[in-house]
């Protein structure tokens, strides 16, 4: 038994192999999403180190997909979030009420913190709780789904509690297409603004009031008059919008009418034509990473040019020959490629789960 005692002492002395209580933990508060929601259960999972955090699509019309966010994506998410807040006239030190906690994952906690906002959640996920918080907590900005916020404003009017609302208030609507009736609901109440924020868990925030928030957004004309498919960093979002010179209802300078959103019936085939990567095997791994973390299909071109100066993708429908080439707005894909290269260089390994070829 002395041998077992020695083995136990050796085992206990190894610090780089954690016990369960020593494993790093990323709680809801670490992600800045520690608020109540009726649509979720809190579940602990083993999350790989290569993800900055995991989240889920909203599941508006189908089951939610898991989304992995890489650390290389965070700077662009922060830039887009800061631009959205600035265009909404949100100031450092403002108090933000988040009605649906997972929306923080689209910003990223880092974006809200670095902008200097103080954010809080509802005590319960209900319209009454929104009214109570706005009246009590000195709220400057509210973010949530537009129909829910419109109904909340109408409830406050009917109950007479609207008189306790602050004189100045900004509503940022997100998550679903803008319910345009909210613009009528705020009339005559106070110095209120409504902004229409469009984005996804996969890509982060994309447009505010029809104005692009990222530099890598492309629009491809569809068969429908004035309708365009929206592409982020070379990857199709699967969403189609009207682009109109008359402008967005919330800001006439914005030309992408985000409340006209339609899901694309057939998505583009996304093909990597050129890449900075020197190995085809690594490019194929990038394609798998995009599929697994974003649920977007990316293919590797048969005649792909490796070791190129930049990444170039081609988009085409499966039943058409025309290819739309994107060679200067691929930042989103670029960041995923950098994440893949980093993962291959510094991948976390567990000695009890070693795969041998």
Tab-separated table of C-alpha atoms in Angstrom:
chain	number	residue	atom	x	y	z
A	1	UNK	CA	0.000	0.000	0.000
A	2	UNK	CA	2.991	2.291	0.339
A	3	UNK	CA	3.159	2.371	-3.456
A	4	UNK	CA	-0.439	3.594	-3.644
A	5	UNK	CA	0.264	6.243	-1.041
A	6	UNK	CA	3.223	7.483	-3.074
A	7	UNK	CA	1.103	7.460	-6.228
A	8	UNK	CA	-1.572	9.502	-4.446
A	9	UNK	CA	1.024	12.059	-3.315
A	10	UNK	CA	2.391	12.340	-6.866
A	11	UNK	CA	-1.119	12.714	-8.262
A	12	UNK	CA	-2.003	15.440	-5.748
A	13	UNK	CA	1.217	17.350	-6.448
A	14	UNK	CA	0.444	17.880	-10.154
A	15	UNK	CA	-1.127	21.334	-10.357
A	16	UNK	CA	-1.876	21.503	-14.087
A	17	UNK	CA	-4.458	18.700	-13.880
A	18	UNK	CA	-7.436	20.161	-11.998
A	19	UNK	CA	-9.973	18.540	-9.762
A	20	UNK	CA	-13.604	19.504	-10.364
A	21	UNK	CA	-13.561	22.216	-7.702
A	22	UNK	CA	-10.408	23.750	-9.243
A	23	UNK	CA	-11.733	23.948	-12.799
A	24	UNK	CA	-12.229	27.499	-14.118
A	25	UNK	CA	-15.876	28.534	-14.201
A	26	UNK	CA	-17.720	30.972	-16.417
A	27	UNK	CA	-21.003	31.849	-14.743
A	28	UNK	CA	-23.874	33.932	-16.104
A	29	UNK	CA	-22.449	36.932	-14.246
A	30	UNK	CA	-19.080	36.492	-15.997
A	31	UNK	CA	-20.877	36.800	-19.342
A	32	UNK	CA	-22.997	39.690	-18.080
A	33	UNK	CA	-26.272	37.849	-18.750
A	34	UNK	CA	-27.301	37.103	-15.163
A	35	UNK	CA	-30.947	38.034	-15.474
A	36	UNK	CA	-34.227	36.089	-15.440
A	37	UNK	CA	-35.795	34.624	-18.576
A	38	UNK	CA	-38.858	32.409	-18.943
A	39	UNK	CA	-37.473	30.762	-22.088
A	40	UNK	CA	-34.419	29.064	-20.582
A	41	UNK	CA	-33.081	26.734	-17.942
A	42	UNK	CA	-29.666	27.360	-16.402
A	43	UNK	CA	-27.389	24.448	-17.277
A	44	UNK	CA	-23.710	23.958	-16.562
A	45	UNK	CA	-21.677	22.583	-19.474
A	46	UNK	CA	-18.040	21.836	-20.180
A	47	UNK	CA	-17.102	24.637	-22.613
A	48	UNK	CA	-13.888	24.286	-24.658
A	49	UNK	CA	-11.167	26.863	-24.031
A	50	UNK	CA	-11.133	27.894	-27.691
A	51	UNK	CA	-14.509	29.619	-27.264
A	52	UNK	CA	-14.719	33.019	-25.609
A	53	UNK	CA	-18.257	31.982	-24.700
A	54	UNK	CA	-21.189	30.022	-26.094
A	55	UNK	CA	-24.700	31.243	-26.725
A	56	UNK	CA	-27.759	30.207	-28.757
A	57	UNK	CA	-29.734	31.553	-31.685
A	58	UNK	CA	-33.099	33.017	-30.702
A	59	UNK	CA	-35.110	30.191	-32.248
A	60	UNK	CA	-37.859	32.427	-33.640
A	61	UNK	CA	-39.111	29.782	-36.076
A	62	UNK	CA	-37.210	26.629	-35.151
A	63	UNK	CA	-35.137	25.019	-32.413
A	64	UNK	CA	-32.179	27.065	-31.217
A	65	UNK	CA	-28.684	26.336	-32.527
A	66	UNK	CA	-25.644	26.623	-30.307
A	67	UNK	CA	-23.268	29.431	-31.312
A	68	UNK	CA	-19.606	29.569	-30.365
A	69	UNK	CA	-17.989	33.007	-30.174
A	70	UNK	CA	-14.204	33.137	-30.688
A	71	UNK	CA	-11.987	35.667	-28.935
A	72	UNK	CA	-10.856	36.961	-32.355
A	73	UNK	CA	-14.431	38.092	-33.052
A	74	UNK	CA	-14.716	40.254	-29.939
A	75	UNK	CA	-12.961	43.439	-31.226
A	76	UNK	CA	-15.337	43.744	-34.204
A	77	UNK	CA	-18.346	43.047	-31.984
A	78	UNK	CA	-17.175	45.761	-29.619
A	79	UNK	CA	-16.705	48.267	-32.474
A	80	UNK	CA	-20.154	47.528	-33.900
A	81	UNK	CA	-21.782	47.771	-30.462
A	82	UNK	CA	-20.081	51.080	-29.662
A	83	UNK	CA	-21.182	52.501	-33.017
A	84	UNK	CA	-24.770	51.386	-32.360
A	85	UNK	CA	-24.788	52.991	-28.918
A	86	UNK	CA	-23.247	56.200	-30.251
A	87	UNK	CA	-25.773	56.456	-33.094
A	88	UNK	CA	-28.520	55.946	-30.485
A	89	UNK	CA	-27.170	58.942	-28.526
A	90	UNK	CA	-26.422	56.707	-25.547
A	91	UNK	CA	-23.838	58.301	-23.251
A	92	UNK	CA	-21.208	56.970	-20.881
A	93	UNK	CA	-22.742	56.444	-17.456
A	94	UNK	CA	-26.287	55.873	-18.766
A	95	UNK	CA	-28.327	53.171	-17.065
A	96	UNK	CA	-29.354	50.415	-19.465
A	97	UNK	CA	-32.274	48.067	-18.764
A	98	UNK	CA	-31.871	44.776	-20.640
A	99	UNK	CA	-35.240	43.033	-20.860
A	100	UNK	CA	-33.861	39.825	-22.405
A	101	UNK	CA	-30.504	38.741	-20.915
A	102	UNK	CA	-29.119	36.798	-23.959
A	103	UNK	CA	-28.988	40.104	-25.898
A	104	UNK	CA	-25.847	40.930	-23.906
A	105	UNK	CA	-24.132	38.044	-25.692
A	106	UNK	CA	-24.704	39.839	-29.012
A	107	UNK	CA	-22.982	42.962	-27.641
A	108	UNK	CA	-20.550	41.009	-25.506
A	109	UNK	CA	-20.113	42.064	-21.900
A	110	UNK	CA	-16.801	43.691	-22.839
A	111	UNK	CA	-18.547	46.074	-25.259
A	112	UNK	CA	-21.018	47.383	-22.672
A	113	UNK	CA	-18.355	47.670	-19.964
A	114	UNK	CA	-15.849	49.489	-22.167
A	115	UNK	CA	-18.549	51.936	-23.309
A	116	UNK	CA	-19.116	52.831	-19.657
A	117	UNK	CA	-22.734	51.745	-19.246
A	118	UNK	CA	-24.393	50.446	-16.113
A	119	UNK	CA	-26.817	47.687	-17.032
A	120	UNK	CA	-29.401	45.753	-15.089
A	121	UNK	CA	-32.072	43.136	-15.654
A	122	UNK	CA	-35.688	42.727	-14.694
A	123	UNK	CA	-36.722	41.117	-11.419
A	124	UNK	CA	-39.109	38.965	-13.458
A	125	UNK	CA	-39.521	38.719	-17.229
A	126	UNK	CA	-42.817	40.605	-17.534
A	127	UNK	CA	-44.160	43.935	-18.759
A	128	UNK	CA	-45.052	44.948	-15.208
A	129	UNK	CA	-41.423	44.442	-14.203
A	130	UNK	CA	-40.293	46.739	-17.047
A	131	UNK	CA	-42.672	49.496	-15.929
A	132	UNK	CA	-41.573	49.088	-12.312
A	133	UNK	CA	-37.869	49.298	-13.186
A	134	UNK	CA	-38.269	52.324	-15.485
A	135	UNK	CA	-40.202	54.181	-12.771
A	136	UNK	CA	-37.904	53.211	-9.899
A	137	UNK	CA	-34.350	52.767	-11.191
A	138	UNK	CA	-33.583	55.941	-13.148
A	139	UNK	CA	-33.339	54.080	-16.453
A	140	UNK	CA	-32.004	55.959	-19.495
A	141	UNK	CA	-32.065	53.209	-22.130
A	142	UNK	CA	-34.242	50.112	-22.566
A	143	UNK	CA	-33.368	47.304	-24.982
A	144	UNK	CA	-35.842	44.602	-25.922
A	145	UNK	CA	-38.235	43.176	-28.488
A	146	UNK	CA	-40.304	45.937	-30.105
A	147	UNK	CA	-43.819	44.491	-29.751
A	148	UNK	CA	-43.127	43.718	-26.093
A	149	UNK	CA	-41.887	47.277	-25.490
A	150	UNK	CA	-44.820	48.787	-27.381
A	151	UNK	CA	-47.292	46.793	-25.262
A	152	UNK	CA	-45.390	47.853	-22.116
A	153	UNK	CA	-45.720	51.542	-23.033
A	154	UNK	CA	-49.431	51.087	-23.706
A	155	UNK	CA	-49.844	49.304	-20.340
A	156	UNK	CA	-48.097	52.208	-18.596
A	157	UNK	CA	-50.462	54.673	-20.280
A	158	UNK	CA	-53.592	52.707	-19.341
A	159	UNK	CA	-52.488	52.270	-15.715
A	160	UNK	CA	-51.512	55.917	-15.328
A	161	UNK	CA	-47.930	54.938	-14.421
A	162	UNK	CA	-46.515	56.641	-17.507
A	163	UNK	CA	-46.364	59.858	-15.424
A	164	UNK	CA	-43.558	58.256	-13.396
A	165	UNK	CA	-41.475	57.538	-16.485
A	166	UNK	CA	-38.410	59.770	-16.972
A	167	UNK	CA	-38.885	62.702	-19.344
A	168	UNK	CA	-36.101	61.418	-21.598
A	169	UNK	CA	-35.852	57.754	-22.572
A	170	UNK	CA	-34.322	55.724	-25.413
A	171	UNK	CA	-35.811	52.440	-26.594
A	172	UNK	CA	-33.504	50.157	-28.602
A	173	UNK	CA	-35.537	47.412	-30.226
A	174	UNK	CA	-33.861	44.138	-31.142
A	175	UNK	CA	-34.464	40.443	-31.654
A	176	UNK	CA	-37.363	40.631	-34.118
A	177	UNK	CA	-38.467	42.905	-36.962
A	178	UNK	CA	-39.457	46.374	-35.770
A	179	UNK	CA	-43.093	46.755	-34.739
A	180	UNK	CA	-43.580	50.169	-36.353
A	181	UNK	CA	-46.561	50.947	-34.104
A	182	UNK	CA	-44.123	51.646	-31.265
A	183	UNK	CA	-43.282	54.921	-33.034
A	184	UNK	CA	-46.900	55.996	-32.506
A	185	UNK	CA	-46.920	54.755	-28.903
A	186	UNK	CA	-44.145	57.132	-27.813
A	187	UNK	CA	-45.655	60.236	-29.412
A	188	UNK	CA	-46.628	62.936	-26.934
A	189	UNK	CA	-45.192	61.035	-23.955
A	190	UNK	CA	-41.785	62.677	-23.527
A	191	UNK	CA	-38.451	63.145	-25.233
A	192	UNK	CA	-38.392	59.526	-26.363
A	193	UNK	CA	-36.428	57.866	-29.151
A	194	UNK	CA	-36.818	54.473	-30.805
A	195	UNK	CA	-33.951	52.740	-32.601
A	196	UNK	CA	-34.074	49.540	-34.620
A	197	UNK	CA	-31.051	47.317	-33.924
A	198	UNK	CA	-30.535	44.316	-36.201
A	199	UNK	CA	-28.043	41.525	-35.636
A	200	UNK	CA	-27.650	37.859	-34.807
A	201	UNK	CA	-25.922	35.787	-32.165
A	202	UNK	CA	-23.646	34.392	-34.901
A	203	UNK	CA	-22.424	37.762	-36.228
A	204	UNK	CA	-23.109	40.304	-33.493
A	205	UNK	CA	-24.818	43.634	-34.288
A	206	UNK	CA	-25.027	44.422	-37.990
A	207	UNK	CA	-27.221	47.512	-38.592
A	208	UNK	CA	-28.854	50.290	-36.582
A	209	UNK	CA	-31.772	52.112	-38.187
A	210	UNK	CA	-30.644	50.781	-41.549
A	211	UNK	CA	-27.048	51.998	-41.147
A	212	UNK	CA	-24.305	49.316	-41.324
A	213	UNK	CA	-22.324	48.891	-38.113
A	214	UNK	CA	-19.486	46.878	-39.650
A	215	UNK	CA	-17.120	47.602	-42.538
A	216	UNK	CA	-17.388	44.076	-43.972
A	217	UNK	CA	-21.073	44.115	-44.948
A	218	UNK	CA	-21.989	43.305	-48.559
A	219	UNK	CA	-25.378	43.445	-50.269
A	220	UNK	CA	-26.170	41.171	-53.209
A	221	UNK	CA	-29.151	41.957	-55.416
A	222	UNK	CA	-31.800	39.251	-55.362
A	223	UNK	CA	-34.464	38.564	-57.975
A	224	UNK	CA	-36.981	40.706	-56.105
A	225	UNK	CA	-37.138	44.445	-56.882
A	226	UNK	CA	-34.994	46.478	-54.451
A	227	UNK	CA	-34.343	43.358	-52.328
A	228	UNK	CA	-30.793	42.446	-51.324
A	229	UNK	CA	-29.237	39.528	-49.483
A	230	UNK	CA	-27.051	40.639	-46.599
A	231	UNK	CA	-23.554	39.168	-46.237
A	232	UNK	CA	-21.225	39.684	-43.263
A	233	UNK	CA	-17.508	39.151	-43.763
A	234	UNK	CA	-18.078	36.858	-46.729
A	235	UNK	CA	-20.621	34.657	-44.914
A	236	UNK	CA	-24.352	34.856	-45.833
A	237	UNK	CA	-26.670	35.755	-42.957
A	238	UNK	CA	-29.648	34.119	-44.673
A	239	UNK	CA	-31.611	37.401	-44.383
A	240	UNK	CA	-32.959	39.564	-47.212
A	241	UNK	CA	-33.955	43.238	-46.974
A	242	UNK	CA	-35.415	46.012	-49.079
A	243	UNK	CA	-32.901	48.803	-49.749
A	244	UNK	CA	-34.749	52.074	-50.266
A	245	UNK	CA	-33.416	55.577	-50.894
A	246	UNK	CA	-36.331	57.054	-48.917
A	247	UNK	CA	-34.709	55.642	-45.794
A	248	UNK	CA	-35.517	53.840	-42.565
A	249	UNK	CA	-38.428	55.077	-40.418
A	250	UNK	CA	-36.112	55.631	-37.435
A	251	UNK	CA	-33.409	57.422	-39.434
A	252	UNK	CA	-33.828	58.486	-43.048
A	253	UNK	CA	-30.060	58.236	-43.529
A	254	UNK	CA	-30.320	54.459	-43.165
A	255	UNK	CA	-31.182	52.764	-46.448
A	256	UNK	CA	-31.403	49.104	-45.349
A	257	UNK	CA	-35.025	48.613	-44.289
A	258	UNK	CA	-34.379	46.078	-41.551
A	259	UNK	CA	-38.062	45.738	-40.618
A	260	UNK	CA	-38.652	44.334	-44.132
A	261	UNK	CA	-36.601	41.234	-43.291
A	262	UNK	CA	-37.300	37.967	-45.053
A	263	UNK	CA	-35.553	34.657	-44.582
A	264	UNK	CA	-33.875	33.529	-47.799
A	265	UNK	CA	-35.584	30.428	-49.196
A	266	UNK	CA	-32.333	29.060	-50.603
A	267	UNK	CA	-28.973	30.127	-49.214
A	268	UNK	CA	-25.826	30.749	-51.187
A	269	UNK	CA	-23.092	28.197	-51.529
A	270	UNK	CA	-20.094	29.935	-49.942
A	271	UNK	CA	-16.782	28.882	-51.505
A	272	UNK	CA	-13.310	29.896	-50.353
A	273	UNK	CA	-11.449	30.770	-53.565
A	274	UNK	CA	-8.218	32.192	-52.121
A	275	UNK	CA	-6.756	32.167	-48.617
A	276	UNK	CA	-3.752	33.262	-46.613
A	277	UNK	CA	-3.545	29.686	-45.296
A	278	UNK	CA	-0.843	27.472	-46.794
A	279	UNK	CA	-2.499	24.096	-46.163
A	280	UNK	CA	-5.693	22.831	-47.784
A	281	UNK	CA	-6.267	20.618	-44.739
A	282	UNK	CA	-6.350	23.684	-42.504
A	283	UNK	CA	-8.799	25.430	-44.860
A	284	UNK	CA	-11.065	22.388	-44.627
A	285	UNK	CA	-10.841	22.654	-40.840
A	286	UNK	CA	-11.868	26.311	-41.075
A	287	UNK	CA	-14.942	25.221	-43.029
A	288	UNK	CA	-15.791	22.754	-40.258
A	289	UNK	CA	-15.281	25.437	-37.607
A	290	UNK	CA	-17.711	27.781	-39.391
A	291	UNK	CA	-20.260	24.970	-39.636
A	292	UNK	CA	-19.893	23.911	-36.002
A	293	UNK	CA	-19.746	27.361	-34.421
A	294	UNK	CA	-22.061	29.344	-36.746
A	295	UNK	CA	-24.164	26.666	-38.499
A	296	UNK	CA	-23.116	28.134	-41.858
A	297	UNK	CA	-21.879	25.936	-44.704
A	298	UNK	CA	-18.563	26.958	-46.266
A	299	UNK	CA	-16.884	24.912	-48.974
A	300	UNK	CA	-13.290	24.811	-50.173
A	301	UNK	CA	-12.839	25.590	-53.867
A	302	UNK	CA	-11.470	22.800	-56.023
A	303	UNK	CA	-8.812	25.137	-57.449
A	304	UNK	CA	-8.290	27.180	-54.307
A	305	UNK	CA	-5.250	29.448	-54.270
A	306	UNK	CA	-3.280	28.871	-51.072
A	307	UNK	CA	-0.807	31.290	-49.435
A	308	UNK	CA	-2.577	34.235	-51.034
A	309	UNK	CA	-2.279	37.822	-49.798
A	310	UNK	CA	-5.902	37.818	-48.627
A	311	UNK	CA	-8.985	35.671	-48.240
A	312	UNK	CA	-11.455	35.707	-51.123
A	313	UNK	CA	-14.824	33.958	-51.222
A	314	UNK	CA	-17.347	33.315	-53.962
A	315	UNK	CA	-21.091	33.082	-53.392
A	316	UNK	CA	-23.424	31.251	-55.761
A	317	UNK	CA	-26.754	29.522	-55.710
A	318	UNK	CA	-26.505	25.774	-56.160
A	319	UNK	CA	-28.609	25.845	-59.341
A	320	UNK	CA	-26.975	28.909	-60.925
A	321	UNK	CA	-23.603	29.565	-62.547
A	322	UNK	CA	-23.116	33.222	-61.535
A	323	UNK	CA	-20.552	33.729	-58.750
A	324	UNK	CA	-20.443	36.871	-56.614
A	325	UNK	CA	-16.838	37.434	-55.552
A	326	UNK	CA	-16.097	39.110	-52.218
A	327	UNK	CA	-12.432	40.016	-51.913
A	328	UNK	CA	-12.274	43.072	-49.673
A	329	UNK	CA	-15.008	42.564	-47.052
A	330	UNK	CA	-14.085	39.272	-45.420
A	331	UNK	CA	-13.193	40.416	-41.896
A	332	UNK	CA	-15.611	38.043	-40.205
A	333	UNK	CA	-14.143	35.053	-42.040
A	334	UNK	CA	-10.616	36.425	-41.473
A	335	UNK	CA	-11.199	36.396	-37.703
A	336	UNK	CA	-12.439	32.807	-37.735
A	337	UNK	CA	-9.368	31.789	-39.746
A	338	UNK	CA	-7.124	33.419	-37.137
A	339	UNK	CA	-9.016	31.552	-34.442
A	340	UNK	CA	-8.485	28.259	-36.257
A	341	UNK	CA	-4.740	28.897	-36.672
A	342	UNK	CA	-4.451	29.804	-32.989
A	343	UNK	CA	-6.390	26.693	-31.987
A	344	UNK	CA	-4.062	24.460	-33.984
A	345	UNK	CA	-1.020	26.097	-32.375
A	346	UNK	CA	-2.272	26.195	-28.795
A	347	UNK	CA	-5.062	23.657	-28.629
A	348	UNK	CA	-5.997	22.522	-25.123
A	349	UNK	CA	-5.488	18.794	-24.685
A	350	UNK	CA	-6.746	16.449	-22.002
A	351	UNK	CA	-4.434	13.472	-21.395
A	352	UNK	CA	-7.377	11.159	-20.707
A	353	UNK	CA	-8.847	11.952	-24.128
A	354	UNK	CA	-5.999	11.522	-26.599
A	355	UNK	CA	-6.996	10.690	-30.140
A	356	UNK	CA	-4.505	8.715	-32.160
A	357	UNK	CA	-4.590	8.414	-35.923
